[in-house]
Short mmCIF file of C-alpha atoms in Angstrom, two decimals:
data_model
loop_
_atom_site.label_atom_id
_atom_site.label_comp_id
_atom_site.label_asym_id
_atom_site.label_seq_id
_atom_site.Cartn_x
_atom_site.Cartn_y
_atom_site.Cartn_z
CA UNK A 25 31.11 -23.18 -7.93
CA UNK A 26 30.62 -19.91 -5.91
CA UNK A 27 28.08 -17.15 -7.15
CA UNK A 28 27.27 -14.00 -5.02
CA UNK A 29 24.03 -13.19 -3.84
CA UNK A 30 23.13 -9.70 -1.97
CA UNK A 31 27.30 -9.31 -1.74
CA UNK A 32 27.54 -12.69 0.25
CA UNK A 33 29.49 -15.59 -1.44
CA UNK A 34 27.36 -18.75 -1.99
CA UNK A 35 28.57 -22.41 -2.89
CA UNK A 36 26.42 -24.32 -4.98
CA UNK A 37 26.28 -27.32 -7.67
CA UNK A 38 27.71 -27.12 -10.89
CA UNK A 39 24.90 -26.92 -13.40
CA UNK A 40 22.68 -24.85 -10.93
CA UNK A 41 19.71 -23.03 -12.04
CA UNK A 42 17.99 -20.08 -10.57
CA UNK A 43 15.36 -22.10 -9.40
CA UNK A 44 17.53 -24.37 -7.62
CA UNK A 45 19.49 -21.19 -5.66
CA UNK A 46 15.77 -20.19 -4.98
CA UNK A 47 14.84 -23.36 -3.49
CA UNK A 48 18.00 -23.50 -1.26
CA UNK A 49 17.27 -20.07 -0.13
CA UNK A 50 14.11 -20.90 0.80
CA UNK A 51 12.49 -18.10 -1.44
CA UNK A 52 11.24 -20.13 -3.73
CA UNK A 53 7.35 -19.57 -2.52
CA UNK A 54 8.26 -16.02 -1.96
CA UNK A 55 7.14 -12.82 -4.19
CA UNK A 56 11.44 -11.99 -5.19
CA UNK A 57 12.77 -9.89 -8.01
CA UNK A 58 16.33 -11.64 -9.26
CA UNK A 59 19.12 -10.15 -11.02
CA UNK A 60 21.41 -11.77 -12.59
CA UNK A 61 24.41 -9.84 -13.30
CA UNK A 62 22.32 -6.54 -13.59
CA UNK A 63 19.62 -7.61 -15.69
CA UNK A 64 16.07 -8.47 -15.03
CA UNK A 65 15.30 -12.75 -14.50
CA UNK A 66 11.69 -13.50 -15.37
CA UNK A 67 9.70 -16.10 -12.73
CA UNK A 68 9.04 -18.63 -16.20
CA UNK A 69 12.48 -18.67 -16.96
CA UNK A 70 14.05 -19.33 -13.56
CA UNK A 71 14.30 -23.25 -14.46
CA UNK A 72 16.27 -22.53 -17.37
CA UNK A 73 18.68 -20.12 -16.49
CA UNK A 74 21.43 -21.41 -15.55
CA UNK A 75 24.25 -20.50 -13.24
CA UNK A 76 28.12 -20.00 -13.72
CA UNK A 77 30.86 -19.87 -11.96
CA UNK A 78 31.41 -15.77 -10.50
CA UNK A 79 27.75 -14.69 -11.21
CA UNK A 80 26.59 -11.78 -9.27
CA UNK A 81 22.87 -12.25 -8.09
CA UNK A 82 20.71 -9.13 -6.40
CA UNK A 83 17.67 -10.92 -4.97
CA UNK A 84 15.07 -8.56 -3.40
CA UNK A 85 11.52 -9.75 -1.27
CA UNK A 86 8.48 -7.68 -1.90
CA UNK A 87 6.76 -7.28 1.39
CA UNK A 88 2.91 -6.37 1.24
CA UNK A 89 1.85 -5.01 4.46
CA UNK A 90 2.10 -1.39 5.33
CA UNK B 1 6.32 35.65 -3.55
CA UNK B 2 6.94 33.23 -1.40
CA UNK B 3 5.81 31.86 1.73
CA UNK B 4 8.06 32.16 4.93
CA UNK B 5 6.68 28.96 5.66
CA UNK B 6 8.74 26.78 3.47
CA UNK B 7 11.62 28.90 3.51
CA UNK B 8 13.96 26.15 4.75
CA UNK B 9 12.43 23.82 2.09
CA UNK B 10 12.72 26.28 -0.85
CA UNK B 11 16.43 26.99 0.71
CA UNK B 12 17.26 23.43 -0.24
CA UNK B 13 18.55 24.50 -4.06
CA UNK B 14 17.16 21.58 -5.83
CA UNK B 15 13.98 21.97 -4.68
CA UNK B 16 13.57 26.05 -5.05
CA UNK B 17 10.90 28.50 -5.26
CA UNK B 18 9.59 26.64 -8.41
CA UNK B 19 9.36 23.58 -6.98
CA UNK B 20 7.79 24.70 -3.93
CA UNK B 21 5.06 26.66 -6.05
CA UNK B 22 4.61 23.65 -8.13
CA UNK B 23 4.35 21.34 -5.23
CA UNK B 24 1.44 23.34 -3.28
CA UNK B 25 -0.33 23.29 -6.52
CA UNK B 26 -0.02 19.72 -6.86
CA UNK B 27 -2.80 17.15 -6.34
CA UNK B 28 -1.83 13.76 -4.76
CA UNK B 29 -3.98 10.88 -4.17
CA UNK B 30 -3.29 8.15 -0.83
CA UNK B 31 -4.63 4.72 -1.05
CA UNK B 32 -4.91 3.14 2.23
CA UNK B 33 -4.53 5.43 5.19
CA UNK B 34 -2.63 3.28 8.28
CA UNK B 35 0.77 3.00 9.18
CA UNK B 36 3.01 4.15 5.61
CA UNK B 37 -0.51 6.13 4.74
CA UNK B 38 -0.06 8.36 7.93
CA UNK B 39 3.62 9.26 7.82
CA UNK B 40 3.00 9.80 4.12
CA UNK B 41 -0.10 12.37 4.47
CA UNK B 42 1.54 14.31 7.22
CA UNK B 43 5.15 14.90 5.78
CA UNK B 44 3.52 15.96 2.41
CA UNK B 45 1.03 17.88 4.05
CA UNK B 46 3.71 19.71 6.20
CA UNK B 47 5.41 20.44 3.22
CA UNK B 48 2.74 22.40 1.31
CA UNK B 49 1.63 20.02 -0.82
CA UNK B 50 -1.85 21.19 -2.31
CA UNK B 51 -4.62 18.67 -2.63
CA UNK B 52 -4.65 15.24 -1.03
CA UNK B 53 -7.56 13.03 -1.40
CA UNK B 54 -7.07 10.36 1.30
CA UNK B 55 -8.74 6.85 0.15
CA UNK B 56 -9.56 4.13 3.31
CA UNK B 57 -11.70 1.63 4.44
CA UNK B 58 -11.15 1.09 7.75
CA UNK B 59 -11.53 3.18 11.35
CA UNK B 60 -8.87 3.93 14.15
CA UNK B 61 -8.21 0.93 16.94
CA UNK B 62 -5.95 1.61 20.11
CA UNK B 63 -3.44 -1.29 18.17
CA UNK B 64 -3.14 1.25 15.15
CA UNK B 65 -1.49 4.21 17.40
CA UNK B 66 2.29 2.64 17.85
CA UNK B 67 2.62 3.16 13.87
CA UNK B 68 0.02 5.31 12.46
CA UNK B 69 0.78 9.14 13.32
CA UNK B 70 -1.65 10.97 12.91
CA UNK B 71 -3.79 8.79 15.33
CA UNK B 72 -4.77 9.35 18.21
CA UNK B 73 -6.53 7.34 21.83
CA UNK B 74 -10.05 9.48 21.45
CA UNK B 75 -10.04 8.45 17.54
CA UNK B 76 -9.72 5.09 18.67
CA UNK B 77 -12.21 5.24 21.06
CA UNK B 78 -14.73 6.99 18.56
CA UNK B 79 -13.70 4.40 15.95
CA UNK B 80 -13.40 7.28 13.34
CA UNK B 81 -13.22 6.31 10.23
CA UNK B 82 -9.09 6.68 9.18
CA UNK B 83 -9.72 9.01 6.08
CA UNK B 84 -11.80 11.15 8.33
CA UNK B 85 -9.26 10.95 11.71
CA UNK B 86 -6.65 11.74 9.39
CA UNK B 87 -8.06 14.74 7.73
CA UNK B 88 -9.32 16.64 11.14
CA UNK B 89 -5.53 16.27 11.95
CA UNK B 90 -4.19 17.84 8.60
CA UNK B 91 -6.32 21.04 8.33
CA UNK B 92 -5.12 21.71 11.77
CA UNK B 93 -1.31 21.04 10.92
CA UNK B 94 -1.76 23.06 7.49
CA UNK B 95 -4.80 24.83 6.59
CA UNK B 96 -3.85 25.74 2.97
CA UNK B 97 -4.26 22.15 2.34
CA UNK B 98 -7.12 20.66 0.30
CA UNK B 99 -8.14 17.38 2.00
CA UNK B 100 -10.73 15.15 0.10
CA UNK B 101 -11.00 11.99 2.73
CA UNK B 102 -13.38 9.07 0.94
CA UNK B 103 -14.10 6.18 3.26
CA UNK B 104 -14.12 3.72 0.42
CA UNK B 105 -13.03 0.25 -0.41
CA UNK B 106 -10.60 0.71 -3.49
CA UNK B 107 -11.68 -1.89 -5.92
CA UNK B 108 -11.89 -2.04 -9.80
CA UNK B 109 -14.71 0.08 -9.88
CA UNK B 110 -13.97 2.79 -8.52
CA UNK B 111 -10.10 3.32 -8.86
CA UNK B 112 -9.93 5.18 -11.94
CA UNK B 113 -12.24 7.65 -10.88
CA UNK B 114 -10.31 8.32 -7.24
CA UNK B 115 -7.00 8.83 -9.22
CA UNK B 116 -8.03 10.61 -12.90
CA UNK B 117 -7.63 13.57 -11.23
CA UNK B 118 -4.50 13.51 -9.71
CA UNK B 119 -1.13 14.01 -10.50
CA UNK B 120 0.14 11.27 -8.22
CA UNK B 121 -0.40 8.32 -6.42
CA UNK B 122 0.96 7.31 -3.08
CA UNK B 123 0.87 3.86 -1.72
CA UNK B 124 0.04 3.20 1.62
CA UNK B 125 -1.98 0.12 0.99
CA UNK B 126 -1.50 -3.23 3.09
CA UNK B 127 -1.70 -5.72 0.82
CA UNK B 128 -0.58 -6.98 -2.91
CA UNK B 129 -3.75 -7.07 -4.40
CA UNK B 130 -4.60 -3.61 -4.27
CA UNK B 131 -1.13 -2.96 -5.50
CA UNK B 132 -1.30 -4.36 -8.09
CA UNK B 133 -4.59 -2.86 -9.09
CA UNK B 134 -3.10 0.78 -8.59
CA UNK B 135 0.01 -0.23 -10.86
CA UNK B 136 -3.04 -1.42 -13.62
CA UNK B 137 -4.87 1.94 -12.95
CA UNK B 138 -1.62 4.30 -12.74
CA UNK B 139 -0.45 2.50 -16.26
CA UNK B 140 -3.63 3.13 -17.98
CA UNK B 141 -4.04 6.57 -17.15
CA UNK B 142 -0.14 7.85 -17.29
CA UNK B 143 -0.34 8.38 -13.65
CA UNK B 144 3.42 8.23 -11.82
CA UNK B 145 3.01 6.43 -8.42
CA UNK B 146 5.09 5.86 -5.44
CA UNK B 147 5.19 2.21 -3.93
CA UNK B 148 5.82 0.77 -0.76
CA UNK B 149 5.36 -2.12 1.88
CA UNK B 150 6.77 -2.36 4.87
CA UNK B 151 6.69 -5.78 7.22
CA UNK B 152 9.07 -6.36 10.32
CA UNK B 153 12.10 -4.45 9.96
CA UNK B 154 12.33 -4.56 6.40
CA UNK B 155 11.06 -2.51 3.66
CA UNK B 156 10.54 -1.95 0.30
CA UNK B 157 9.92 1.04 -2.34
CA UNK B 158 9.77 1.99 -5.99
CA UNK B 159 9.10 5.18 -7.75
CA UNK B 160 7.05 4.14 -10.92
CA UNK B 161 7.00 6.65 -13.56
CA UNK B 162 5.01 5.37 -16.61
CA UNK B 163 6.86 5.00 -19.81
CA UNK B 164 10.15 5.32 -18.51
CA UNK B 165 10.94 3.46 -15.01
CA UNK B 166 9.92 0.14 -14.56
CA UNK B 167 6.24 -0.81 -12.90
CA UNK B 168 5.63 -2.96 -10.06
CA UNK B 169 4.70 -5.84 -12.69
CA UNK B 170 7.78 -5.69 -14.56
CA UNK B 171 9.06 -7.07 -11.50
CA UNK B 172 6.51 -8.86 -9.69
CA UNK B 173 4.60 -10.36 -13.05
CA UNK B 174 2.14 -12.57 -10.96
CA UNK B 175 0.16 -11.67 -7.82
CA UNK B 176 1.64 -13.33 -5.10
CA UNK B 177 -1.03 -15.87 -3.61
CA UNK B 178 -1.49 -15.58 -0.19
CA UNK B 179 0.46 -16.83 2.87
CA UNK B 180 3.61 -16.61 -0.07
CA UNK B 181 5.40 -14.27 2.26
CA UNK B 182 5.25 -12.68 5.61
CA UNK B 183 2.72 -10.49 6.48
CA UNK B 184 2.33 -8.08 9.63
CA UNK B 185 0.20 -10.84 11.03
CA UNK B 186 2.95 -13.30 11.67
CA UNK B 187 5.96 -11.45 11.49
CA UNK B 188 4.41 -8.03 13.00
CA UNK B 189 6.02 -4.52 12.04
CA UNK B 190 8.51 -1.68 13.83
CA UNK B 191 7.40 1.42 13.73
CA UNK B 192 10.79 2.98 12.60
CA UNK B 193 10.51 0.60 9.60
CA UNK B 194 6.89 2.07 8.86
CA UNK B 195 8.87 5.52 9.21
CA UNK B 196 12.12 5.04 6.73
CA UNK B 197 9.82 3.09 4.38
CA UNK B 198 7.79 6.07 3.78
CA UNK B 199 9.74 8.82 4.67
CA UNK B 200 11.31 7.07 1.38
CA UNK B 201 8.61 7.21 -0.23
CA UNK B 202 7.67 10.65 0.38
CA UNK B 203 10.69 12.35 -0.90
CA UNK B 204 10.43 10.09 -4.66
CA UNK B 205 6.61 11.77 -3.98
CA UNK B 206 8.38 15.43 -3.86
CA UNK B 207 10.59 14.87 -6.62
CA UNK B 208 7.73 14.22 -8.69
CA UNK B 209 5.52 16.57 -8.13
CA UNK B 210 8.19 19.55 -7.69
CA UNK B 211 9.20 18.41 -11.27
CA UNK B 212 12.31 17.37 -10.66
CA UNK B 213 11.69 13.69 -12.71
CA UNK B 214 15.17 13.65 -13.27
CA UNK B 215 16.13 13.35 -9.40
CA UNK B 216 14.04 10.32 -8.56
CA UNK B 217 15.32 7.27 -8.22
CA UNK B 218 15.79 4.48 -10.57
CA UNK B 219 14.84 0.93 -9.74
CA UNK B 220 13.89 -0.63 -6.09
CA UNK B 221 15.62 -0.21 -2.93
CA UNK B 222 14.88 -2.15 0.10
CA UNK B 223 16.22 -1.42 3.52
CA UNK B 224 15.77 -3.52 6.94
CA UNK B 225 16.14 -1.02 9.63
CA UNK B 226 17.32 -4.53 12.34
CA UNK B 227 20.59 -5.35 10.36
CA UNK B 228 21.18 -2.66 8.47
CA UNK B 229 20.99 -4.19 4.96
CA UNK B 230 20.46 -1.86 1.92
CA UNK B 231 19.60 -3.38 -1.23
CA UNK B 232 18.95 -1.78 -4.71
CA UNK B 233 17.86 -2.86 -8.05
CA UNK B 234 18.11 -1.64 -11.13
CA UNK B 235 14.82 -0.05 -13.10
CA UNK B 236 15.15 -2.00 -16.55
CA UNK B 237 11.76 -2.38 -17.67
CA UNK B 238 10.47 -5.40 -18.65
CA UNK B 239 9.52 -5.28 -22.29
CA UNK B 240 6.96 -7.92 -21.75
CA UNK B 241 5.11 -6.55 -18.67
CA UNK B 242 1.60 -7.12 -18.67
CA UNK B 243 0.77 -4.03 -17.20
CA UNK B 244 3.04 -1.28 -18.59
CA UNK B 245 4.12 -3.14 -21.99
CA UNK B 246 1.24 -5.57 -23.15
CA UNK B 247 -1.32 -3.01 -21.35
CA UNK B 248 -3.50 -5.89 -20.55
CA UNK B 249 -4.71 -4.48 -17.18
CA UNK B 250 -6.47 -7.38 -16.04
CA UNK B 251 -6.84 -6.40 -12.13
CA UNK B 252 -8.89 -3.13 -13.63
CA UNK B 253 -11.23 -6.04 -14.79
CA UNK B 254 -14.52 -5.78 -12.30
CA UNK B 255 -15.35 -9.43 -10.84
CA UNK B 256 -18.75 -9.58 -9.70
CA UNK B 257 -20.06 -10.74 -6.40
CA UNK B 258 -19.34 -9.87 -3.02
CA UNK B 259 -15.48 -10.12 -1.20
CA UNK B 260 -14.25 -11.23 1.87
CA UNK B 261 -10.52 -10.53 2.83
CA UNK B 262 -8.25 -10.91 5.94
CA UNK B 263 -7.13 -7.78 7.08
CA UNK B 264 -3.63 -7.54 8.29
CA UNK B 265 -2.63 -7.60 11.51
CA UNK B 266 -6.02 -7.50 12.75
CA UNK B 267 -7.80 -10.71 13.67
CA UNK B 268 -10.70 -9.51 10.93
CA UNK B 269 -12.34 -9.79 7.39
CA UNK B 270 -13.28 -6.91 5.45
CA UNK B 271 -16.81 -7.65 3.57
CA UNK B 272 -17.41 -5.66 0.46
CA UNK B 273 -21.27 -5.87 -0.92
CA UNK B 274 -21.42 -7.37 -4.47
CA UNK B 275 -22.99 -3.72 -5.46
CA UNK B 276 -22.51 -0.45 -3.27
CA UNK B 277 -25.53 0.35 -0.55
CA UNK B 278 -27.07 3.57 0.82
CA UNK B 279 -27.83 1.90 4.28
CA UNK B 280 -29.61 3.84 6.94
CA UNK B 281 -26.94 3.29 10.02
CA UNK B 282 -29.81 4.24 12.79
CA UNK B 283 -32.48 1.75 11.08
CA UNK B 284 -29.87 -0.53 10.97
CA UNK B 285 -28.87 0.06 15.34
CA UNK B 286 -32.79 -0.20 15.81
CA UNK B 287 -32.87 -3.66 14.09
CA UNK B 288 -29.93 -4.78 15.89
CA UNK B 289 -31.42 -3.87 19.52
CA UNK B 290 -32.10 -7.01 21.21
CA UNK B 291 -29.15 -8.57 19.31
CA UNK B 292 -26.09 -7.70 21.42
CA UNK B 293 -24.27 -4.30 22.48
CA UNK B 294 -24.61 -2.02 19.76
CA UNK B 295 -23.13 1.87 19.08
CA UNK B 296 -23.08 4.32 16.11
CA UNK B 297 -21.33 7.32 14.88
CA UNK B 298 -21.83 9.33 11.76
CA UNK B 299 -19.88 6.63 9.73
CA UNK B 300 -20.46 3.15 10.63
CA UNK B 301 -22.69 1.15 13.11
CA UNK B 302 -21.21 -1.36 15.43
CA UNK B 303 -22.98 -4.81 17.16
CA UNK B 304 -21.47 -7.35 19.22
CA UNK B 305 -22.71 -10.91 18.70
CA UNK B 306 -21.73 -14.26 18.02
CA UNK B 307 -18.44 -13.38 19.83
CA UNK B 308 -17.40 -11.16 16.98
CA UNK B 309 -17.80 -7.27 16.46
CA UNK B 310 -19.32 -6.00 13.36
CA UNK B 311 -18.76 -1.97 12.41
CA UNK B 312 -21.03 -1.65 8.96
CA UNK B 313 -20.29 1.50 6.87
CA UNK B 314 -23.25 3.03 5.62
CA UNK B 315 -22.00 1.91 2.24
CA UNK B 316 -22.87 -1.34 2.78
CA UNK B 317 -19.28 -2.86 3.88
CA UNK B 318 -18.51 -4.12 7.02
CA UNK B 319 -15.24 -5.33 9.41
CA UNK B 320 -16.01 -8.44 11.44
CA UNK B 321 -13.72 -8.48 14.03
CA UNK B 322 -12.98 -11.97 15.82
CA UNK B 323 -12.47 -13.76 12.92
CA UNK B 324 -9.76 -14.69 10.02
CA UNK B 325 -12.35 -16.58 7.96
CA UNK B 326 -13.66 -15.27 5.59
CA UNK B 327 -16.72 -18.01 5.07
CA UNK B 328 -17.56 -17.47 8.78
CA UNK B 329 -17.50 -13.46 8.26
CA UNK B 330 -19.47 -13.87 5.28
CA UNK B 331 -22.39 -16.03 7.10
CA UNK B 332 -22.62 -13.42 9.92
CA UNK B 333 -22.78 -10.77 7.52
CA UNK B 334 -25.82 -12.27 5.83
CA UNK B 335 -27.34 -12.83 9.29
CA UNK B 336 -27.02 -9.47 10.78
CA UNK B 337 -26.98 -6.74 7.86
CA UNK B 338 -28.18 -9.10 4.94
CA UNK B 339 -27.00 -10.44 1.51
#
């Protein structure tokens, strides 16, 4: 299936979680915010959210220097 | 009346007369004085903002200048303290400005106090931690603040008003642990990053304290200044939040005991004492005499030893330079200014 992250298109398992998109981002160590289809994803619940075919992901680092 | 000064700031109709009387008498506190800290205290201070009180721990070096503005080689070479560089360099670019500089470590203890009386608070901090203690402060007291960080190219920033726009924990629940992401260290930082990143900031920072609430904008946006990406998110609050729902504030909770942390970007540790001193800086030069090179200025006292470089503030915290551990920085604090 094909869910879009940032605007770019992204091909990944049926049956996907958040977590798993996270882990083949490699952001999965990284402080991110997700939405999913405009509302907020919490960090515990990224394992059990599941993806579907068309969903529309924002994902957005925090950087902490300055 | 108003002041030919502004006039090409009150011209801008959303902003007005009104909100240029309301924004010079507006108080505005800035944690952490170096590269977003800079840009932020000038462009507010250039637009007639009224009282800043300008929170830091640290003093000028020659590496600060590409990024921090108001900087410049003779601070450096003085090793002024930031909060004190930077506030010589206001009152000359606007005297009507009230500048409070505090060379201070912002911890639990003393947070509430440096903010209570302000009507906002800008973030020009370098690390998560402190963040995240300023979101805990700001929610506790009502206090609207403006975030941002800045590393590489890429930037982020949120205007947090309490109550109504989401915090910086109803995004980021859990303090990210260290090494989790980049840091100026390893992936080092543009200059016209620094400069979007707050310039960004600054104008959430006008909205609010013009009054123009409605104006400011709603969730996070990021921007990376190298490929031109642009990224928002919405400002849904999380219900949950520790910090602005539950109002659990944990990071306002004081842990005892001294603290040792890597500075960014610098090839340091900042020591704080377990409780504040009053040290006497020229008792402390005369002790250090047949140690290694040693200097003063008003603010801190400096000795080379051990292939490191101490500068001790006469509040009792140091910067050990040569080092990124913090067990090593601790031990040579002990040795050479004491537990």
């Amino acid at each position: 299936m094909v869910v879009v992250v940032n605007g770019q298109e992204h091909g990944i398992e049926e049956g996907s979680t958040v977590a798993r998109l996270l882990n083949e981002l490699r952001l999965d160590a990284q402080p991110v915010a997700v939405e999913l289809n405009g509302g907020l994803v919490r960090k515990m619940d990224y394992a059990n959210t599941p993806l579907s075919d068309g969903d529309r992901l924002e994902i957005v680092t925090f950087v902490g220097g300055g | 009346m108003s002041d030919p000064r502004y006039a090409r700031q009150a011209l801008f109709a959303p902003l007005g007369q009104e909100g240029q009387r309301r924004l010079s008498a507006a108080r505005a506190a800035l944690v952490g004085c170096g590269a977003l800290g800079t840009h932020l205290a000038e462009q507010l201070g250039r637009a007639g903002l009224g009282f800043l009180r300008i929170c830091d721990r640290d003093f000028v070096e020659l590496d600060n200048l590409p990024r921090q503005v108001l900087f410049d080689e003779k601070d450096a070479a003085d090793r002024l303290p930031k909060s004190v560089a930077a506030a010589e360099k206001l009152r000359r670019i606007n005297s009507a400005l009230q500048v409070d500089s505090r060379i201070v470590d912002v911890t639990a203890a003393n947070v509430e106090a440096l903010i209570e009386d302000v009507d906002l608070v800008l973030d020009g901090t370098d690390n998560f931690e402190t963040r995240f203690l300023l979101n805990d402060a700001c929610m506790k007291l009502g206090t609207p603040w403006v975030h941002g960080g800045c590393v590489g190219s890429y930037g982020q920033v949120m205007a947090i008003l309490p109550g109504d726009t989401a915090c910086l924990r109803c995004w980021l629940e859990h303090l990210p642990p260290p090494g989790s992401g980049p840091t100026c260290d390893t992936a080092g930082v543009l200059g016209p990053a620094v400069g979007v990143i707050a310039a960004l900031q600054a104008a959430e920072a006008l909205k609010i304290l013009a009054g123009r609430r409605d104006a400011v904008h709603r969730g996070t946006h990021t921007i990376d200044v190298w490929t031109n990406i642009h990224q928002t998110i919405g400002a849904k609050r999380n219900p949950d939040c520790p910090s602005c729902g539950r109002k659990t504030f944990e990071f306002l909770a004081v842990r005892a005991g001294s603290l040792a942390m890597t500075l960014c970007g610098r090839d340091a540790v900042h020591i704080s004492p377990a409780a504040p001193a009053r040290l006497d800086l020229a008792d402390l030069e005369r002790r250090w005499a047949a140690l290694g090179r040693t200097s003063r200025n008003p603010y801190l006292a400096r000795l080379e030893a051990d292939g490191c470089e101490l500068s001790v503030f006469s509040d009792g915290r140091a910067i050990i330079k040569g080092t990124e551990d913090p067990a090593r920085a601790k031990t040579l604090y002990s040795k050479y200014v004491g537990a």
